[in-house]
Every structure is written in structure tokens, then in C-alpha cells.
PDB file of C-alpha atoms in Angstrom:
ATOM      1  CA  MET A   1     -19.620  -8.569  -9.707  1.00  0.00           C
ATOM      2  CA  GLU A   2     -17.395  -7.126  -6.973  1.00  0.00           C
ATOM      3  CA  ILE A   3     -19.324  -8.939  -4.257  1.00  0.00           C
ATOM      4  CA  GLN A   4     -18.953 -12.249  -6.118  1.00  0.00           C
ATOM      5  CA  ILE A   5     -15.187 -11.695  -6.316  1.00  0.00           C
ATOM      6  CA  LEU A   6     -15.054 -11.044  -2.574  1.00  0.00           C
ATOM      7  CA  HIS A   7     -17.130 -14.167  -1.885  1.00  0.00           C
ATOM      8  CA  TRP A   8     -14.642 -16.139  -3.989  1.00  0.00           C
ATOM      9  CA  PHE A   9     -11.746 -14.794  -1.905  1.00  0.00           C
ATOM     10  CA  GLU A  10     -13.766 -15.571   1.202  1.00  0.00           C
ATOM     11  CA  SER A  11     -14.140 -19.182   0.052  1.00  0.00           C
ATOM     12  CA  LEU A  12     -10.338 -19.526   0.134  1.00  0.00           C
ATOM     13  CA  HIS A  13     -10.132 -18.961   3.894  1.00  0.00           C
ATOM     14  CA  ASN A  14      -8.512 -21.766   5.853  1.00  0.00           C
ATOM     15  CA  PRO A  15      -6.291 -22.171   8.925  1.00  0.00           C
ATOM     16  CA  ILE A  16      -3.102 -22.052   6.825  1.00  0.00           C
ATOM     17  CA  THR A  17      -3.672 -19.012   4.609  1.00  0.00           C
ATOM     18  CA  ASP A  18      -5.588 -16.901   7.162  1.00  0.00           C
ATOM     19  CA  PRO A  19      -2.559 -16.067   9.354  1.00  0.00           C
ATOM     20  CA  ILE A  20      -0.326 -15.637   6.290  1.00  0.00           C
ATOM     21  CA  MET A  21      -2.687 -13.130   4.682  1.00  0.00           C
ATOM     22  CA  TYR A  22      -3.224 -11.355   7.980  1.00  0.00           C
ATOM     23  CA  PHE A  23       0.565 -11.004   8.398  1.00  0.00           C
ATOM     24  CA  ILE A  24       0.965  -9.740   4.827  1.00  0.00           C
ATOM     25  CA  THR A  25      -1.764  -7.135   5.313  1.00  0.00           C
ATOM     26  CA  THR A  26      -0.145  -5.894   8.544  1.00  0.00           C
ATOM     27  CA  LEU A  27       2.996  -5.040   6.562  1.00  0.00           C
ATOM     28  CA  GLY A  28       0.906  -2.347   4.892  1.00  0.00           C
ATOM     29  CA  ASN A  29      -0.703  -0.991   8.075  1.00  0.00           C
ATOM     30  CA  GLY A  30      -0.027   2.733   8.153  1.00  0.00           C
ATOM     31  CA  GLY A  31       2.640   2.174   5.506  1.00  0.00           C
ATOM     32  CA  ILE A  32       4.968   1.340   8.411  1.00  0.00           C
ATOM     33  CA  PHE A  33       7.019  -1.304   6.557  1.00  0.00           C
ATOM     34  CA  TRP A  34       7.616   1.110   3.678  1.00  0.00           C
ATOM     35  CA  ILE A  35       8.363   4.009   6.033  1.00  0.00           C
ATOM     36  CA  ILE A  36      10.965   1.939   7.896  1.00  0.00           C
ATOM     37  CA  LEU A  37      12.486   0.803   4.593  1.00  0.00           C
ATOM     38  CA  ALA A  38      12.663   4.393   3.303  1.00  0.00           C
ATOM     39  CA  ALA A  39      14.270   5.526   6.572  1.00  0.00           C
ATOM     40  CA  ALA A  40      16.811   2.692   6.353  1.00  0.00           C
ATOM     41  CA  MET A  41      17.684   3.726   2.806  1.00  0.00           C
ATOM     42  CA  LEU A  42      18.120   7.332   3.878  1.00  0.00           C
ATOM     43  CA  ILE A  43      20.092   6.646   7.060  1.00  0.00           C
ATOM     44  CA  ILE A  44      21.655   3.169   7.153  1.00  0.00           C
ATOM     45  CA  LEU A  45      22.085   1.665   3.691  1.00  0.00           C
ATOM     46  CA  PRO A  46      24.879   2.656   1.271  1.00  0.00           C
ATOM     47  CA  LYS A  47      24.717   6.067  -0.400  1.00  0.00           C
ATOM     48  CA  ARG A  48      23.367   4.674  -3.681  1.00  0.00           C
ATOM     49  CA  TYR A  49      20.072   3.998  -1.863  1.00  0.00           C
ATOM     50  CA  LYS A  50      19.627   7.523  -0.481  1.00  0.00           C
ATOM     51  CA  LYS A  51      17.853   8.857  -3.568  1.00  0.00           C
ATOM     52  CA  VAL A  52      15.650   5.752  -3.545  1.00  0.00           C
ATOM     53  CA  GLY A  53      14.728   6.426   0.083  1.00  0.00           C
ATOM     54  CA  LEU A  54      13.959  10.060  -0.726  1.00  0.00           C
ATOM     55  CA  SER A  55      11.729   9.007  -3.634  1.00  0.00           C
ATOM     56  CA  MET A  56       9.942   6.523  -1.384  1.00  0.00           C
ATOM     57  CA  ALA A  57       9.355   9.181   1.268  1.00  0.00           C
ATOM     58  CA  ILE A  58       7.939  11.584  -1.318  1.00  0.00           C
ATOM     59  CA  ALA A  59       5.736   8.834  -2.812  1.00  0.00           C
ATOM     60  CA  LEU A  60       4.390   7.901   0.623  1.00  0.00           C
ATOM     61  CA  ILE A  61       3.638  11.544   1.423  1.00  0.00           C
ATOM     62  CA  LEU A  62       1.785  11.917  -1.892  1.00  0.00           C
ATOM     63  CA  SER A  63      -0.222   8.769  -1.119  1.00  0.00           C
ATOM     64  CA  LEU A  64      -1.046   9.995   2.383  1.00  0.00           C
ATOM     65  CA  ILE A  65      -2.208  13.408   1.164  1.00  0.00           C
ATOM     66  CA  PHE A  66      -4.135  12.411  -1.939  1.00  0.00           C
ATOM     67  CA  CYS A  67      -5.363   8.883  -1.214  1.00  0.00           C
ATOM     68  CA  ASN A  68      -6.000   8.927   2.519  1.00  0.00           C
ATOM     69  CA  GLY A  69      -6.422  12.662   3.009  1.00  0.00           C
ATOM     70  CA  ILE A  70      -8.542  13.643   0.012  1.00  0.00           C
ATOM     71  CA  MET A  71      -9.871  10.755  -2.090  1.00  0.00           C
ATOM     72  CA  LYS A  72     -11.200   8.548   0.711  1.00  0.00           C
ATOM     73  CA  HIS A  73     -13.221  11.444   2.129  1.00  0.00           C
ATOM     74  CA  MET A  74     -14.318  12.665  -1.288  1.00  0.00           C
ATOM     75  CA  TRP A  75     -15.760   9.260  -2.280  1.00  0.00           C
ATOM     76  CA  ALA A  76     -16.756   8.160   1.267  1.00  0.00           C
ATOM     77  CA  ARG A  77     -17.372   4.594   0.109  1.00  0.00           C
ATOM     78  CA  PRO A  78     -18.368   2.239   2.934  1.00  0.00           C
ATOM     79  CA  ARG A  79     -16.307  -0.881   3.477  1.00  0.00           C
ATOM     80  CA  ALA A  80     -17.744  -4.087   2.024  1.00  0.00           C
ATOM     81  CA  PHE A  81     -18.230  -5.565   5.479  1.00  0.00           C
ATOM     82  CA  TRP A  82     -20.106  -2.413   6.628  1.00  0.00           C
ATOM     83  CA  VAL A  83     -22.790  -2.746   3.970  1.00  0.00           C
ATOM     84  CA  GLU A  84     -25.856  -4.628   5.169  1.00  0.00           C
ATOM     85  CA  GLY A  85     -26.962  -7.548   3.058  1.00  0.00           C
ATOM     86  CA  GLN A  86     -23.495  -8.519   1.846  1.00  0.00           C
ATOM     87  CA  ASN A  87     -23.560 -11.685   3.978  1.00  0.00           C
ATOM     88  CA  PHE A  88     -19.851 -12.156   4.396  1.00  0.00           C
ATOM     89  CA  VAL A  89     -19.351 -15.272   6.438  1.00  0.00           C
ATOM     90  CA  ILE A  90     -15.843 -14.769   7.702  1.00  0.00           C
ATOM     91  CA  SER A  91     -15.742 -17.245  10.521  1.00  0.00           C
ATOM     92  CA  ASN A  92     -16.166 -15.957  14.027  1.00  0.00           C
ATOM     93  CA  ASN A  93     -12.862 -17.617  14.854  1.00  0.00           C
ATOM     94  CA  PHE A  94     -11.110 -15.509  12.212  1.00  0.00           C
ATOM     95  CA  GLU A  95     -12.707 -12.265  13.393  1.00  0.00           C
ATOM     96  CA  ASN A  96     -12.207 -13.130  17.071  1.00  0.00           C
ATOM     97  CA  LEU A  97      -8.589 -14.098  16.477  1.00  0.00           C
ATOM     98  CA  TYR A  98      -7.603 -11.046  14.446  1.00  0.00           C
ATOM     99  CA  GLY A  99     -10.297  -8.461  15.247  1.00  0.00           C
ATOM    100  CA  ILE A 100      -9.583  -6.866  11.891  1.00  0.00           C
ATOM    101  CA  PHE A 101     -13.067  -5.444  11.332  1.00  0.00           C
ATOM    102  CA  GLN A 102     -13.008  -3.693  14.705  1.00  0.00           C
ATOM    103  CA  THR A 103      -9.783  -1.837  13.881  1.00  0.00           C
ATOM    104  CA  ILE A 104     -10.920  -0.277  10.591  1.00  0.00           C
ATOM    105  CA  HIS A 105     -12.717   3.044  10.862  1.00  0.00           C
ATOM    106  CA  ASP A 106     -12.004   4.819   7.562  1.00  0.00           C
ATOM    107  CA  TYR A 107     -13.577   4.620   4.132  1.00  0.00           C
ATOM    108  CA  SER A 108     -12.834   2.023   1.502  1.00  0.00           C
ATOM    109  CA  PHE A 109     -12.057   3.829  -1.784  1.00  0.00           C
ATOM    110  CA  PRO A 110      -9.253   3.809  -2.762  1.00  0.00           C
ATOM    111  CA  SER A 111      -7.244   1.249  -0.804  1.00  0.00           C
ATOM    112  CA  GLY A 112      -4.627   3.040   1.283  1.00  0.00           C
ATOM    113  CA  HIS A 113      -2.626  -0.165   1.722  1.00  0.00           C
ATOM    114  CA  SER A 114      -2.482  -0.651  -2.054  1.00  0.00           C
ATOM    115  CA  SER A 115      -1.732   3.006  -2.754  1.00  0.00           C
ATOM    116  CA  ALA A 116       1.104   3.312  -0.235  1.00  0.00           C
ATOM    117  CA  SER A 117       2.579  -0.076  -1.145  1.00  0.00           C
ATOM    118  CA  PHE A 118       2.592   0.554  -4.881  1.00  0.00           C
ATOM    119  CA  ALA A 119       3.797   4.140  -4.388  1.00  0.00           C
ATOM    120  CA  ALA A 120       6.828   2.967  -2.405  1.00  0.00           C
ATOM    121  CA  ALA A 121       7.479  -0.094  -4.578  1.00  0.00           C
ATOM    122  CA  THR A 122       7.254   1.922  -7.799  1.00  0.00           C
ATOM    123  CA  ALA A 123       9.640   4.525  -6.365  1.00  0.00           C
ATOM    124  CA  ILE A 124      12.129   1.732  -5.673  1.00  0.00           C
ATOM    125  CA  PHE A 125      11.600   0.207  -9.129  1.00  0.00           C
ATOM    126  CA  MET A 126      12.261   3.507 -10.889  1.00  0.00           C
ATOM    127  CA  TRP A 127      15.813   3.549  -9.454  1.00  0.00           C
ATOM    128  CA  GLN A 128      16.616  -0.122  -8.799  1.00  0.00           C
ATOM    129  CA  LYS A 129      14.900  -2.654 -11.086  1.00  0.00           C
ATOM    130  CA  LYS A 130      15.921  -5.808  -9.190  1.00  0.00           C
ATOM    131  CA  GLU A 131      14.952  -4.572  -5.722  1.00  0.00           C
ATOM    132  CA  GLY A 132      11.957  -2.789  -7.220  1.00  0.00           C
ATOM    133  CA  THR A 133      10.625  -5.991  -8.745  1.00  0.00           C
ATOM    134  CA  ALA A 134      10.708  -7.686  -5.334  1.00  0.00           C
ATOM    135  CA  ALA A 135       8.993  -4.642  -3.805  1.00  0.00           C
ATOM    136  CA  LEU A 136       6.275  -4.731  -6.479  1.00  0.00           C
ATOM    137  CA  VAL A 137       5.627  -8.410  -5.726  1.00  0.00           C
ATOM    138  CA  LEU A 138       5.222  -7.556  -2.030  1.00  0.00           C
ATOM    139  CA  ALA A 139       2.935  -4.628  -2.919  1.00  0.00           C
ATOM    140  CA  ALA A 140       0.785  -6.981  -5.014  1.00  0.00           C
ATOM    141  CA  LEU A 141       0.578  -9.474  -2.138  1.00  0.00           C
ATOM    142  CA  ILE A 142      -0.496  -6.703   0.229  1.00  0.00           C
ATOM    143  CA  ALA A 143      -3.157  -5.598  -2.271  1.00  0.00           C
ATOM    144  CA  VAL A 144      -4.485  -9.155  -2.673  1.00  0.00           C
ATOM    145  CA  SER A 145      -4.547  -9.600   1.108  1.00  0.00           C
ATOM    146  CA  ARG A 146      -7.011  -6.704   1.324  1.00  0.00           C
ATOM    147  CA  LEU A 147      -9.400  -8.612  -0.946  1.00  0.00           C
ATOM    148  CA  TYR A 148      -8.797 -11.885   0.878  1.00  0.00           C
ATOM    149  CA  LEU A 149      -9.739 -10.206   4.156  1.00  0.00           C
ATOM    150  CA  THR A 150     -12.813  -8.603   2.498  1.00  0.00           C
ATOM    151  CA  VAL A 151     -11.900  -5.139   3.756  1.00  0.00           C
ATOM    152  CA  HIS A 152     -11.903  -3.651   0.228  1.00  0.00           C
ATOM    153  CA  TYR A 153     -13.841  -4.015  -2.973  1.00  0.00           C
ATOM    154  CA  PRO A 154     -11.741  -4.958  -6.028  1.00  0.00           C
ATOM    155  CA  THR A 155     -12.136  -1.458  -7.499  1.00  0.00           C
ATOM    156  CA  ASP A 156     -10.744   0.006  -4.255  1.00  0.00           C
ATOM    157  CA  VAL A 157      -7.600  -2.077  -4.666  1.00  0.00           C
ATOM    158  CA  LEU A 158      -7.364  -1.329  -8.394  1.00  0.00           C
ATOM    159  CA  ALA A 159      -7.680   2.430  -7.801  1.00  0.00           C
ATOM    160  CA  GLY A 160      -5.145   2.261  -4.958  1.00  0.00           C
ATOM    161  CA  THR A 161      -2.733   0.360  -7.194  1.00  0.00           C
ATOM    162  CA  ILE A 162      -3.061   2.807 -10.090  1.00  0.00           C
ATOM    163  CA  THR A 163      -2.763   5.916  -7.915  1.00  0.00           C
ATOM    164  CA  GLY A 164       0.167   4.378  -6.043  1.00  0.00           C
ATOM    165  CA  ILE A 165       2.030   3.742  -9.287  1.00  0.00           C
ATOM    166  CA  ILE A 166       1.364   7.345 -10.325  1.00  0.00           C
ATOM    167  CA  TYR A 167       2.677   8.648  -6.971  1.00  0.00           C
ATOM    168  CA  GLY A 168       5.800   6.477  -7.272  1.00  0.00           C
ATOM    169  CA  ILE A 169       6.571   7.743 -10.777  1.00  0.00           C
ATOM    170  CA  ALA A 170       5.868  11.346  -9.744  1.00  0.00           C
ATOM    171  CA  ALA A 171       8.164  10.955  -6.720  1.00  0.00           C
ATOM    172  CA  TYR A 172      10.962   9.682  -8.974  1.00  0.00           C
ATOM    173  CA  TYR A 173      10.749  12.778 -11.175  1.00  0.00           C
ATOM    174  CA  ILE A 174      10.368  15.116  -8.193  1.00  0.00           C
ATOM    175  CA  THR A 175      13.527  13.608  -6.674  1.00  0.00           C
ATOM    176  CA  LYS A 176      15.436  14.007  -9.946  1.00  0.00           C
ATOM    177  CA  LEU A 177      14.257  17.625 -10.213  1.00  0.00           C
ATOM    178  CA  LEU A 178      15.270  18.402  -6.621  1.00  0.00           C
ATOM    179  CA  MET A 179      18.698  16.880  -7.172  1.00  0.00           C
ATOM    180  CA  LYS A 180      19.134  18.890 -10.371  1.00  0.00           C
ATOM    181  CA  LYS A 181      17.904  22.245  -9.023  1.00  0.00           C
ATOM    182  CA  ILE A 182      19.407  22.103  -5.524  1.00  0.00           C
ATOM    183  CA  PRO A 183      23.162  21.363  -5.609  1.00  0.00           C
ATOM    184  CA  ALA A 184      23.286  20.422  -1.918  1.00  0.00           C
ATOM    185  CA  MET A 185      20.617  17.751  -2.454  1.00  0.00           C
ATOM    186  CA  ASN A 186      22.505  16.369  -5.422  1.00  0.00           C
ATOM    187  CA  LYS A 187      25.608  16.078  -3.252  1.00  0.00           C
ATOM    188  CA  ILE A 188      23.698  14.265  -0.498  1.00  0.00           C
ATOM    189  CA  PHE A 189      21.492  11.978  -2.587  1.00  0.00           C
ATOM    190  CA  ASN A 190      23.492  11.210  -5.713  1.00  0.00           C
ATOM    191  CA  ILE A 191      26.393   8.778  -5.986  1.00  0.00           C
TER     192      ILE A 191
END
């Protein structure tokens, strides 16, 4: 079933959506977009965003440790395009243009892009519903882009999404606990 879903996504490839999906997926590379956003909230944006930035940073650290550091190695699931006999027919032009398959060297399960994106977006949503909703939409687009590019199975993306949401919620409560237990943190991060 998962392979059929990936073949369906593969059938959607065209010169218009290919660069869009590639751009969307690059926003999740290494969590860099979310890291920059968290740093901006901590350093540049008004004080009311500082606790949001702290929650995002904690969520991203949780995702890095548990998703990328532990779960990927524990499951060691090969990428869909690594498995012989899958017959993905991503055009040579697409692969030659973006070289995406040549840049991926880690395991597939769970999706790190989905985990980090949903961790950060959920952390935002827990504090700021309006901005968080926009962040969740972006996280969903990043997750879908991983399927479109056939670099993850659907269950990889689903597991990354679920774990990311858990990390984002956990980070929210960790931040609240830190602000409650450490007066100096409350002074810095609370409005």
C-alpha cells in the first residue's frame, strides 16, 4: 500500500510542482528554517515571543535526540528509493537537477523533516494559535513534500508527525515548568 501511495505522488511530478516541492522540502533540511525562527524569537522579536522561541528550541532538541539520534538507528529502515524493485521513475532530469537522492545518507523511519517541523510548529501553536496555525500548515507542506519526492514512506511521515507533535507539547510544558521553578527564567521569558 505504501509503495502505491508513493507511485501516486510520483505521478504528480511536473515542471511546475517539482521546484516548488523541492523548495518546500529544503525549508526542513536540518531544521534550519525552524532553528532560525526560534533564534529570531529569542533574540530579535518582541519579548512575548521569547517563551515561544525557548519552547521551539527545546522541541527541536527533543526531535534531534529521539527521532534522529535514537529512533532512526533503532529501526534502520532503508529509504524507499534505496530498496531494489521499487521502480521509482523519478525523471533523470529531476534527479540531475536537484541531486536529492545523492544527498540523503540516513535512515527513513521516522521522518526527521516531519518530526522537527511538527515539533517546532506545535511549540508555536501551544503559545500563539494564529502564528501556530500558519506554522502547522508549513509543517504539513514539508511533510507532504517528503512523500512527493519519494524520500520517505507514508508511515515514516506519519510517525515523524506524531512524534513531532508530542515533542512540541512536551516542550511547552517543560518551558512552563522552567519558568515556574526558576525565577530568573520567568523574568527573561515571560511578559
